[in-house]
XYZ file of C-alpha atoms in Angstrom:
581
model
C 39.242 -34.431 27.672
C 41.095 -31.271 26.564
C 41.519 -28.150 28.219
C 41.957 -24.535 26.623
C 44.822 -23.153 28.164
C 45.257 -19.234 28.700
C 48.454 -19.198 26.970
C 48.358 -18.548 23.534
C 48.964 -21.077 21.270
C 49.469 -21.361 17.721
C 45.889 -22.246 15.995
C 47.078 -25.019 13.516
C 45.268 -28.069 12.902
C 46.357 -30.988 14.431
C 48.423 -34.297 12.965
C 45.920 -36.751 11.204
C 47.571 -39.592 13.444
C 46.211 -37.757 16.428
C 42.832 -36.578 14.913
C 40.471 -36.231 17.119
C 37.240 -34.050 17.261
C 37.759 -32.923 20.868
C 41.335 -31.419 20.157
C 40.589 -29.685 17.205
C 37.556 -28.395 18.797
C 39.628 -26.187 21.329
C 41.285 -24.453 18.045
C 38.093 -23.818 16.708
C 37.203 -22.052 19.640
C 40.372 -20.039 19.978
C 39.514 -19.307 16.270
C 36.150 -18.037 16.907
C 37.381 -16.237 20.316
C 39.562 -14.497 17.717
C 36.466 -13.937 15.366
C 33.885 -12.366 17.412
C 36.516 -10.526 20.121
C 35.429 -7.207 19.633
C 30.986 -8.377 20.328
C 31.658 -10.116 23.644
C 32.248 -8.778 27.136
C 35.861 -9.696 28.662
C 34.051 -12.055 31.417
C 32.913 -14.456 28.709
C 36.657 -14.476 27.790
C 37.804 -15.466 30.778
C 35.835 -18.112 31.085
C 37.357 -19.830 28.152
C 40.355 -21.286 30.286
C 37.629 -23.577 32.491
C 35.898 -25.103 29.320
C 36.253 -29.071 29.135
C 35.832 -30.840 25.620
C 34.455 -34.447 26.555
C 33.865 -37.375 24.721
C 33.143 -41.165 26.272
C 34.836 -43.120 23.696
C 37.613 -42.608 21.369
C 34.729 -43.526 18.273
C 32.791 -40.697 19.868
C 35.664 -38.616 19.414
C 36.081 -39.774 15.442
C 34.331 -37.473 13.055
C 30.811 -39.025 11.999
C 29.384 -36.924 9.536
C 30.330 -37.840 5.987
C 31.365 -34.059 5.092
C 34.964 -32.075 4.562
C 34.103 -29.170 6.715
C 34.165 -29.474 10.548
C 31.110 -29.215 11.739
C 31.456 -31.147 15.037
C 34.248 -28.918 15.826
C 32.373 -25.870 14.688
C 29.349 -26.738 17.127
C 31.132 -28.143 19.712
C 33.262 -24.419 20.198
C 29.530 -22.597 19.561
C 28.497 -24.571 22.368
C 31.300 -23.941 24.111
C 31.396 -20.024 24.020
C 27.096 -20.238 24.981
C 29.030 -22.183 28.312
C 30.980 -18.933 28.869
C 28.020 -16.924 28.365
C 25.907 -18.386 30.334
C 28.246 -18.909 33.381
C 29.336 -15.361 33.385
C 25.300 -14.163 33.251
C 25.108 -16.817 36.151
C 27.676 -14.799 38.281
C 25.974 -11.759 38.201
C 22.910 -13.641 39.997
C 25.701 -15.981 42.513
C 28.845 -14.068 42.911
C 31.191 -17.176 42.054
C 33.729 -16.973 39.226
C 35.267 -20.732 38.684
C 32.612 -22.442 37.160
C 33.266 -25.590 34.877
C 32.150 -25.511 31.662
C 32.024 -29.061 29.582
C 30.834 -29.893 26.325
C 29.933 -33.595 25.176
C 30.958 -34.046 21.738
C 28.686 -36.685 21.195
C 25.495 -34.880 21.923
C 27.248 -32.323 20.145
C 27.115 -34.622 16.893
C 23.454 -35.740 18.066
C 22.256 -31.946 17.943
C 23.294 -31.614 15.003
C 21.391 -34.415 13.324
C 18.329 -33.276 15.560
C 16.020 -32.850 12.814
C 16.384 -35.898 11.479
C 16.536 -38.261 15.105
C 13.400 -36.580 16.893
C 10.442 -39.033 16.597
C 6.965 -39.218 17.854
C 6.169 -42.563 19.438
C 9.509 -44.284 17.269
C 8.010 -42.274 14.348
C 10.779 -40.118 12.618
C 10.523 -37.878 9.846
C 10.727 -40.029 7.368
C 7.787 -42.191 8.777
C 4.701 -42.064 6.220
C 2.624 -42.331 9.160
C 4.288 -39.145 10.893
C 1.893 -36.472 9.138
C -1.591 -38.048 10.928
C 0.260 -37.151 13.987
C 1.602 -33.439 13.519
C -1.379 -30.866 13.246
C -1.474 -29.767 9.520
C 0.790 -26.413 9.392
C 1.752 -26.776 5.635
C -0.635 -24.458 4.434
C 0.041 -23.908 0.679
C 0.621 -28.142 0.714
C 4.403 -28.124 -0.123
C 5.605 -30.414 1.307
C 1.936 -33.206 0.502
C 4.065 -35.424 -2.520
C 6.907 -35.502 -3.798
C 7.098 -33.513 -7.144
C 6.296 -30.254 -5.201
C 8.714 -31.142 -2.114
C 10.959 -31.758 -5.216
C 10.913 -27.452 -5.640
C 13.095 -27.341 -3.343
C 16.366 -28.435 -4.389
C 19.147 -27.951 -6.449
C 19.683 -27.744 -10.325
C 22.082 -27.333 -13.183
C 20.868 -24.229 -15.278
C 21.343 -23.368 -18.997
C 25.152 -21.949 -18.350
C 27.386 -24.445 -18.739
C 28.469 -25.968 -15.093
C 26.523 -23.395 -13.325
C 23.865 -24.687 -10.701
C 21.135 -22.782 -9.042
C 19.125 -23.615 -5.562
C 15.275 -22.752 -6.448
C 13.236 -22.864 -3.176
C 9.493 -23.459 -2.720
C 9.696 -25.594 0.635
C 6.747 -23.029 2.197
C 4.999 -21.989 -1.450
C 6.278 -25.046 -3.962
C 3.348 -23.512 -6.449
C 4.862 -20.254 -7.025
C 8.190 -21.535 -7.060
C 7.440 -24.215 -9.730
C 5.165 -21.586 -11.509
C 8.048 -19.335 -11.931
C 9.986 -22.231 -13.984
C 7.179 -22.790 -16.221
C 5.962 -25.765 -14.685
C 2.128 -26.938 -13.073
C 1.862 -26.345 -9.633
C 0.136 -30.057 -9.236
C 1.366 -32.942 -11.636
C -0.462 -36.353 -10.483
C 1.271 -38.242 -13.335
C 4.771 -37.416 -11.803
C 5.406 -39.672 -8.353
C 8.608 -41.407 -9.009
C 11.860 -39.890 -7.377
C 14.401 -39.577 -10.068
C 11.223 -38.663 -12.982
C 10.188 -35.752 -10.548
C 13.734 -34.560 -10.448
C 14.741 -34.577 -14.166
C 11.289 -32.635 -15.041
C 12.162 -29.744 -12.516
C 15.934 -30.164 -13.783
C 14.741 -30.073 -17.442
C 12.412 -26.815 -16.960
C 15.689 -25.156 -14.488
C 17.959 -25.814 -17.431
C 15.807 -23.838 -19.996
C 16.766 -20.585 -18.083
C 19.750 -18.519 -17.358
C 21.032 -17.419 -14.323
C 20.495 -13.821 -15.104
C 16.688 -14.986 -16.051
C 16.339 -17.245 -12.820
C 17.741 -14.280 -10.933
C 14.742 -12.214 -12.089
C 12.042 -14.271 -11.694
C 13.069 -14.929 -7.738
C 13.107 -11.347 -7.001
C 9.984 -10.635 -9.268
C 7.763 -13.519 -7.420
C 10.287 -12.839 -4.277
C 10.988 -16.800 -3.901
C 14.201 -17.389 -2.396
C 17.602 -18.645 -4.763
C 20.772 -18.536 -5.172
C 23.663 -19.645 -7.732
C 25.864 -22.236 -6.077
C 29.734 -20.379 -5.635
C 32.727 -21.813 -4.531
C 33.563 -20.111 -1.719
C 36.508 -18.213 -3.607
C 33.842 -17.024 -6.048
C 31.606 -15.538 -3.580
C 34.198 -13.912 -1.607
C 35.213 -11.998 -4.611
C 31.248 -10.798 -4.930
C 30.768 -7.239 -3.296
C 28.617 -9.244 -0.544
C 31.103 -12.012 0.593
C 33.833 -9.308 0.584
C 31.676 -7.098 3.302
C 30.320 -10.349 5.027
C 34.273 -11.997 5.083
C 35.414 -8.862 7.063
C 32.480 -9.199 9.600
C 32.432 -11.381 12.649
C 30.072 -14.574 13.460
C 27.347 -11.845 15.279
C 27.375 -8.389 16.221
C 26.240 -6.354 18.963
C 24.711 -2.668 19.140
C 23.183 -0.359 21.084
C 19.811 1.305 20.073
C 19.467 3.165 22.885
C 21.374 3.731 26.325
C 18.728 5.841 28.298
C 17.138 2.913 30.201
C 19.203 1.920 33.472
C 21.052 -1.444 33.796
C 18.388 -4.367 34.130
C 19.352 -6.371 37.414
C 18.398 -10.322 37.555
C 15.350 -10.626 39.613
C 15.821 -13.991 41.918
C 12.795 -16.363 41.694
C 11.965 -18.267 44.895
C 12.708 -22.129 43.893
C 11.761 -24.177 46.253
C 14.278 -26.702 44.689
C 17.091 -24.927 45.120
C 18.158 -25.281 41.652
C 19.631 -22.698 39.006
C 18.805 -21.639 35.327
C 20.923 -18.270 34.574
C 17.934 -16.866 32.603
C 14.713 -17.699 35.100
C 12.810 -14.448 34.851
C 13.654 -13.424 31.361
C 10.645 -13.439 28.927
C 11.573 -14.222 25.055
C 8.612 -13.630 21.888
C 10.012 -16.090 19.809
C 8.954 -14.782 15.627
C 10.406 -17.357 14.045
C 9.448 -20.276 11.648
C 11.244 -23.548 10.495
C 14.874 -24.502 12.770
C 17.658 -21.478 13.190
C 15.551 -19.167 14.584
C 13.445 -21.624 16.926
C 16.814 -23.526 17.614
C 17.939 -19.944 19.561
C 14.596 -19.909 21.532
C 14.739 -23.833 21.845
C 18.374 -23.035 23.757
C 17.297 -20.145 25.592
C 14.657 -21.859 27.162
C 17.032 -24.756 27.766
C 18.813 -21.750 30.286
C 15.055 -21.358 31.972
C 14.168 -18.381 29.682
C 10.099 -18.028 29.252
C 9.864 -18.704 25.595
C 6.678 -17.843 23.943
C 6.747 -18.518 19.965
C 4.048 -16.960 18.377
C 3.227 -17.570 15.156
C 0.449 -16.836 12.790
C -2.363 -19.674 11.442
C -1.911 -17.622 8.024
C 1.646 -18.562 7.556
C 2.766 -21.867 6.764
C 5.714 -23.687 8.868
C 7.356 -27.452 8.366
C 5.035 -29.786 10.604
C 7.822 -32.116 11.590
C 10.465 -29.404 12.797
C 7.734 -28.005 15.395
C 8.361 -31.591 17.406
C 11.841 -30.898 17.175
C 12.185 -27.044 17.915
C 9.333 -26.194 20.281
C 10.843 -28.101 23.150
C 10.975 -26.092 26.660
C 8.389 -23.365 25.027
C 4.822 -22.164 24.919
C 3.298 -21.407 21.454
C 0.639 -19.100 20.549
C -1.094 -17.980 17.451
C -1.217 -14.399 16.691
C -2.334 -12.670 13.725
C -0.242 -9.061 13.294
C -2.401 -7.421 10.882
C -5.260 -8.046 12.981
C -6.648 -5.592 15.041
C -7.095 -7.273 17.830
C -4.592 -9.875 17.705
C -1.970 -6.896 17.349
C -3.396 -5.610 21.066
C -2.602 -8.807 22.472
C 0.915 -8.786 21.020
C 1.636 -5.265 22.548
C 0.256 -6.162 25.733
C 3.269 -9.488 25.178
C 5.144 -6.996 24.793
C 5.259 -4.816 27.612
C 7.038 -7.119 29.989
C 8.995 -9.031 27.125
C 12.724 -8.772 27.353
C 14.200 -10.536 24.498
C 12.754 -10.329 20.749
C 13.921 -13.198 18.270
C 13.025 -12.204 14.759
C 13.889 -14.580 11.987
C 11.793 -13.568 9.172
C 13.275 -11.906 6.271
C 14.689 -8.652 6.873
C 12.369 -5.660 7.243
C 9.432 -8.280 7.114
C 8.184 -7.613 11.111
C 9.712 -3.862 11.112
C 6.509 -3.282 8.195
C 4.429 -4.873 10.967
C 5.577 -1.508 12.764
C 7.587 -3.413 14.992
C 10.870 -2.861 14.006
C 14.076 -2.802 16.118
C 13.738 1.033 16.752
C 10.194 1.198 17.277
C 10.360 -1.443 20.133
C 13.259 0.364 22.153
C 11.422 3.406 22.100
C 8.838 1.640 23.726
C 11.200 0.038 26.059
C 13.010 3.460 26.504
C 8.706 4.982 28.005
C 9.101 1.833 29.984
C 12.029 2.750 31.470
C 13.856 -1.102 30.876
C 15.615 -1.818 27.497
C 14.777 -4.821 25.276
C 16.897 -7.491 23.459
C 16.197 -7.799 19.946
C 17.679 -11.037 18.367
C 17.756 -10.519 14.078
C 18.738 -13.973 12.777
C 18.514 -14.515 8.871
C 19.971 -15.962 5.718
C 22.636 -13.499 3.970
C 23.501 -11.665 7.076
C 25.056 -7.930 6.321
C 21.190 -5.914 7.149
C 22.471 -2.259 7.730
C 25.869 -2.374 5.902
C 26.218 -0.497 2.904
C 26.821 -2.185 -0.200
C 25.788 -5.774 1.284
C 23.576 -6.447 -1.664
C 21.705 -9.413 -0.372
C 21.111 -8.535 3.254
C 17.582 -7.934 2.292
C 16.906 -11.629 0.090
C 14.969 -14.452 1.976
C 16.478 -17.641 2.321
C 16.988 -20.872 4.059
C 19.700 -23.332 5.214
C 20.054 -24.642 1.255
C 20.874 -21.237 0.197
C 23.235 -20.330 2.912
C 25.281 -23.190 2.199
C 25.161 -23.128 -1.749
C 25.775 -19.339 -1.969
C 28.770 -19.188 0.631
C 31.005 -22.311 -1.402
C 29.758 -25.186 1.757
C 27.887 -26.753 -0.887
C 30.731 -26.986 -3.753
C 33.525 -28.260 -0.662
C 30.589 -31.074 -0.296
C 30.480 -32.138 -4.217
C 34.253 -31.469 -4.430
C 34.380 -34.150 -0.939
C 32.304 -36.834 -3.387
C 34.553 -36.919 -6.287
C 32.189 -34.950 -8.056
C 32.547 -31.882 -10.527
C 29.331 -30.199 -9.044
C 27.985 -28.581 -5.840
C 25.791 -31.157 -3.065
C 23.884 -29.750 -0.457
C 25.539 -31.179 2.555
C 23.720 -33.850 4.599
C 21.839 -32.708 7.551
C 20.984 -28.691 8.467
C 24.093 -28.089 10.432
C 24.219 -24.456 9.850
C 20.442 -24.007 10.919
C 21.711 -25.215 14.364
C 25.075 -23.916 13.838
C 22.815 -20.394 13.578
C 21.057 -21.109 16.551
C 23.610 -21.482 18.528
C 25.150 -18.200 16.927
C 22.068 -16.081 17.954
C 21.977 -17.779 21.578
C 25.325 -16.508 22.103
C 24.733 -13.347 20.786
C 21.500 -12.740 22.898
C 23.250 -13.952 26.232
C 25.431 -10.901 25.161
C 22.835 -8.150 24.774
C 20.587 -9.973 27.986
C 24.257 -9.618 29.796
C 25.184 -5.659 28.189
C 21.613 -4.656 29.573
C 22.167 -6.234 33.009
C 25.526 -4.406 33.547
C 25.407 -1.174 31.162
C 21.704 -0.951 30.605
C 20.295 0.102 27.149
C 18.181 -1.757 24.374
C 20.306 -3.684 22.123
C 20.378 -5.598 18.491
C 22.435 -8.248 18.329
C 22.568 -9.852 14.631
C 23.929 -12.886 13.028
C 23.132 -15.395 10.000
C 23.341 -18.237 8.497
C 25.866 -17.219 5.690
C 28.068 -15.812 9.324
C 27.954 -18.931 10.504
C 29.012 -21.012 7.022
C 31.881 -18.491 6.981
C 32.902 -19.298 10.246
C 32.764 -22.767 9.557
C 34.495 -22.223 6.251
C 37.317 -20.355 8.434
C 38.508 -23.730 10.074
C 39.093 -24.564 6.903
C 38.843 -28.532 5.804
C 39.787 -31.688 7.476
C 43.202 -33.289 6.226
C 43.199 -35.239 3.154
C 44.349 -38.018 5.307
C 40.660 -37.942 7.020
C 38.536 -37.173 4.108
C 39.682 -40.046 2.098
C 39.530 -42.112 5.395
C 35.809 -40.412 5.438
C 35.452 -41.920 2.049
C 36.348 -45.129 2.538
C 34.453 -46.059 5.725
C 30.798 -44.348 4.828
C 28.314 -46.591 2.656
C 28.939 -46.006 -1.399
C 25.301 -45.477 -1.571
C 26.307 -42.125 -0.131
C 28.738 -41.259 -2.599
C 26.072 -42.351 -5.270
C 24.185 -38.640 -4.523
C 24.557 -35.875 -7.268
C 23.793 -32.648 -7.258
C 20.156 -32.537 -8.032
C 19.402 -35.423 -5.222
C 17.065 -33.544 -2.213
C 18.227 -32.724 1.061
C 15.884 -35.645 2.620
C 17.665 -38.013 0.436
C 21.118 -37.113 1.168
C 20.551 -36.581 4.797
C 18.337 -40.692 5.131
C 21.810 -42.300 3.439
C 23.843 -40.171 5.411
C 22.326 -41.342 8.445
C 21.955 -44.945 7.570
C 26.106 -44.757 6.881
C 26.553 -43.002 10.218
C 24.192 -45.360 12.082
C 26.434 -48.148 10.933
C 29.457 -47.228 11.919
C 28.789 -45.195 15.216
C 25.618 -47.301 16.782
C 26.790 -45.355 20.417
C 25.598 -41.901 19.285
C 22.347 -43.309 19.320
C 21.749 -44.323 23.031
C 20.137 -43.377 26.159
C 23.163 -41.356 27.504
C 23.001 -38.898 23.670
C 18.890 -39.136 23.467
C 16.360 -38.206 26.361
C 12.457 -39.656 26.188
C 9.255 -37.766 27.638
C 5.500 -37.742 27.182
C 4.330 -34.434 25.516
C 0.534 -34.258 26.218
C 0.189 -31.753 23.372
C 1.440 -34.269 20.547
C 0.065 -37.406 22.380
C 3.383 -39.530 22.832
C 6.790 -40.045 23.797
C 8.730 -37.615 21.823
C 12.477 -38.740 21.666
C 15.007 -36.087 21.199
C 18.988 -35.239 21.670
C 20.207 -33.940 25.039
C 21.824 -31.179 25.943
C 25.380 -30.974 25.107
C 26.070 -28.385 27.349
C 26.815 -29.068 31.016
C 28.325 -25.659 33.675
C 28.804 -26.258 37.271
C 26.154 -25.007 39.231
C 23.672 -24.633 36.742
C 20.313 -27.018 35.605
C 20.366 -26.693 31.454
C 17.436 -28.575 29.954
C 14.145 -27.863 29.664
C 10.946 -27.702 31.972
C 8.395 -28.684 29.520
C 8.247 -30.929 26.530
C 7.340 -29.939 23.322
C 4.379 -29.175 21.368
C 3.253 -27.924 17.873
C 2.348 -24.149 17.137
C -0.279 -22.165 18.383
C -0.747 -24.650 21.358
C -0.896 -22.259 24.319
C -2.952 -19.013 24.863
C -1.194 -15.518 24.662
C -0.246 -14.610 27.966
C 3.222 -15.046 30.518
C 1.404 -16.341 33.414
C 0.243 -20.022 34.699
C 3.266 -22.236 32.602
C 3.600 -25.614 33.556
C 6.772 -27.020 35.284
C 8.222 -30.148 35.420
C 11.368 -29.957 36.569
C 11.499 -34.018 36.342
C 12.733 -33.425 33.221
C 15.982 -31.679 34.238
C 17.571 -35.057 35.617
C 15.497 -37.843 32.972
């Protein structure tokens, strides 16, 4: 176990003889203290000096994941600095002010991966028999075979050594449309055959023409840049002198929101019992911040609308500790329902493109003036791909985009190809910076839920995915004395991958390597089992990494798929079982 010490200390990465994930961890979060000093309160601060970073085993402590960037370190000080949150919110409600804070590297690692270890009955994603289980949410059929899955991935283009990420994950028709090709092509079923035909109609266009099409059919893209490349673009430049999340007021006329205490009979203690969260999110980094907030005992409603498509698979994954609902925003009546949500809701999560909900007529301003007639602020939680909404000259602040595009357009995915010996950009294995984000945005709303409790005031509290790669990118890469170590240990099948291979086949080797070689990640005391009623079966899933003295995190309800519950805060189901399984 390591301690962060008060005293400063130089942040310099440690030896390669004495590599290990927990010590470098504690530099990463000195790093990020550094980062985001001027967004957090001085109590979360101080609370840096009690965190713990644990690991059971000295393989536990080894890095796992076949990448150069630190990830596990990355997460593990995220989920440190949600400790700090979280333990100061928890003194407001118990005067105390020593709390331990410990984080479990191995569940860490397991989070990280969670995506890809959830399963249904044994049943994980890559189970054929997984979709007659998950109710049908893949509206525009993306994601039914393999050539349109396939529109989602990444592509050399007709420059030279240039490579572009097309995207059609939620609308694969449009996206394959836009590059000349049929939205349906039964002939076309075999992996590498679907791959070279997308690859062959990518490389017929420019950059400049790809670049056009996306924002004329408004399909999320991006050129893969090294990260020195897009730091010189006028984007990266405004983004690099940012930190992970900010924090601002939007009003200060409401009084300071005190925590309400809850009878529990139980005697037991979630900092955030009381607080109500509309979760508008789709796919993992947004639902991973109401996934976590609910882990604190938040109410977390996620309402999303049968109109819109979402992943099946990531709603067994992301909807744990939640109710869902289905609401319809440009109907009439479904709208009145969503305003009557409203009225006692204290925390907003919106990770839809920018501006997307604000045309709704629910934008960040609209809702504080509501909560300003109500006379008790709100939290609204913007989470999206590009980061930089507001700034002047941040040129892509209003694109969509998804974990892919975050990682290709920041330089993550050229440090990956570089990593393989190759010449080219890979996506990295896994979608580390979709929980990386998540964890990001639950910091950042502890903040504004904590600013409103003490100063009072509605507040928006931003971050991204491209904040978070930059952040990660800001630790900078492991030794070459562990990458090639990396190299030689993980399966050669891995190192097989190019470019144009999809993120399900690079993150199934990946895992296969990492199963090998660390088989204790993947135990009772990293993964917790329960019976979800709404999916039929024992969902298995990663436990919280997270552990603070005096406080229950988990959740008090197992998972289920969107549009489960009905629209309302009142008569949730408890099990608080689930707290000690």
């Amino acid at each position: 176990m390591v301690v962060i010490h008060t005293a400063p200390i130089p942040v310099v990465a440690p030896r390669e003889e004495s590599y290990s994930v927990s010590n470098d961890a504690s530099r990463a979060m000195k790093i990020l203290l550094q980062a985001s000093r001027s967004e957090l309160p001085a109590e979360f601060h101080q609370y840096a000096r009690n965190v713990l970073f644990n690991s059971r085993s000295t393989a536990g402590d080894s890095v796992s994941l076949p990448c150069p960037l630190r990830q596990q370190e990355a997460c593990a000080a995220l989920k440190a600095l949600e400790g700090c949150a979280v333990a100061a919110i928890a003194d407001l409600r118990h005067e105390e002010r020593c709390r331990k804070i410990t984080v479990d590297i191995e569940r860490v690692t397991c989070f990280m991966m969670s995506a890809y270890l959830t399963t249904l009955d044994g049943l994980d994603k890559f189970n054929q028999k997984i979709s007659q289980r998950l109710p049908d949410t893949d509206l525009h059929d993306a994601q039914s075979i393999l050539y349109r899955r396939l529109s989602a991935g990444l592509y050399e283009t007709r420059d030279p050594s240039v490579f572009y990420h097309i995207h059609g994950s939620l609308d694969a028709s449009t996206t394959l449309s836009m590059i000349g090709l049929p939205p349906f092509s039964p002939g076309l079923t075999e992996y590498r055959q679907c791959i070279n035909t997308i690859e062959g109609a990518v490389k017929r266009l420019s950059v400049a023409e790809l670049e056009l099409r996306n924002q004329h059919f408004r399909q999320a893209g991006t050129t893969a840049l090294t990260h020195e490349q897009y730091k010189a673009t006028p984007h990266g430049r405004i983004l690099n002198s940012m930190p992970p999340f900010t924090v601002q007021p939007l009003e200060l006329t409401t009084p300071p929101v005190p925590f309400v205490e809850l009878e529990d009979n139980a005697g037991r203690l979630q900092c955030l019992r009381g607080i109500r969260v509309i979760e508008l999110c789709r796919v993992i980094a947004g639902p991973t911040i109401g996934r976590s907030l609910a882990g604190h005992g938040a109410d977390v409603l996620k309402v999303t609308s049968r109109q819109l498509p979402d992943v099946p698979f990531f709603q067994l994954d992301v909807n744990t500790g939640k109710h869902t609902t289905s609401l319809h925003l440009k109907d009439a009546a479904d709208r009145a329902t969503f305003e009557a949500l409203l009225e006692s809701a204290d925390v907003i999560i919106d990770g839809y493109r920018p501006g997307a909900i604000a045309r709704l007529g629910y934008s960040p301003e609209a809702l504080a003036s509501k909560a300003a007639e109500r006379g008790r602020g709100i939290i609204y939680v913007a989470e999206d791909c590009f980061g930089g909404a507001g700034m002047s000259g941040a040129e892509w602040a209003n694109r969509s985009g998804w974990q892919q595009i975050a990682d290709c357009a920041t330089g993550v995915a050229w440090e990956q190809g570089k990593f393989m010996c190759l010449d080219e950009p890979v996506v990295p294995p896994f979608p580390c910076s979709d929980y990386g984000t998540g964890c990001l945005g639950t910091i950042v709303a502890c903040v504004g839920i904590y600013r409103r409790a003490i100063q009072g005031g509605s507040w928006i509290v931003r971050t991204s995915l491209s904040q978070y790669n930059l952040f990660l990118l800001s630790l900078s890469p492991y030794p070459t004395e562990v990458q090639d170590e990396l190299r030689r240990r993980h399966d050669a099948e891995f190192f097989a991958l190019r470019h144009n291979d999809s993120v399900d086949e690079v993150g199934m080797r990946a895992l296969r390597s990492i199963r090998r070689l660390h088989p204790g990640l993947f135990t009772d005391s990293t993964m917790q089992s329960a019976y979800s009623a709404a999916f039929g079966g024992i969902v298995r899933w990663p436990r919280e990494a997270l552990a603070v003295d005096g406080l229950d995190i988990g959740h008090v309800r197992t998972t289920r798929p969107n549009g489960f519950d009905a629209p309302m805060w009142e008569g949730w189901e408890v099990d608080r079982t689930l707290l000690d399984a």
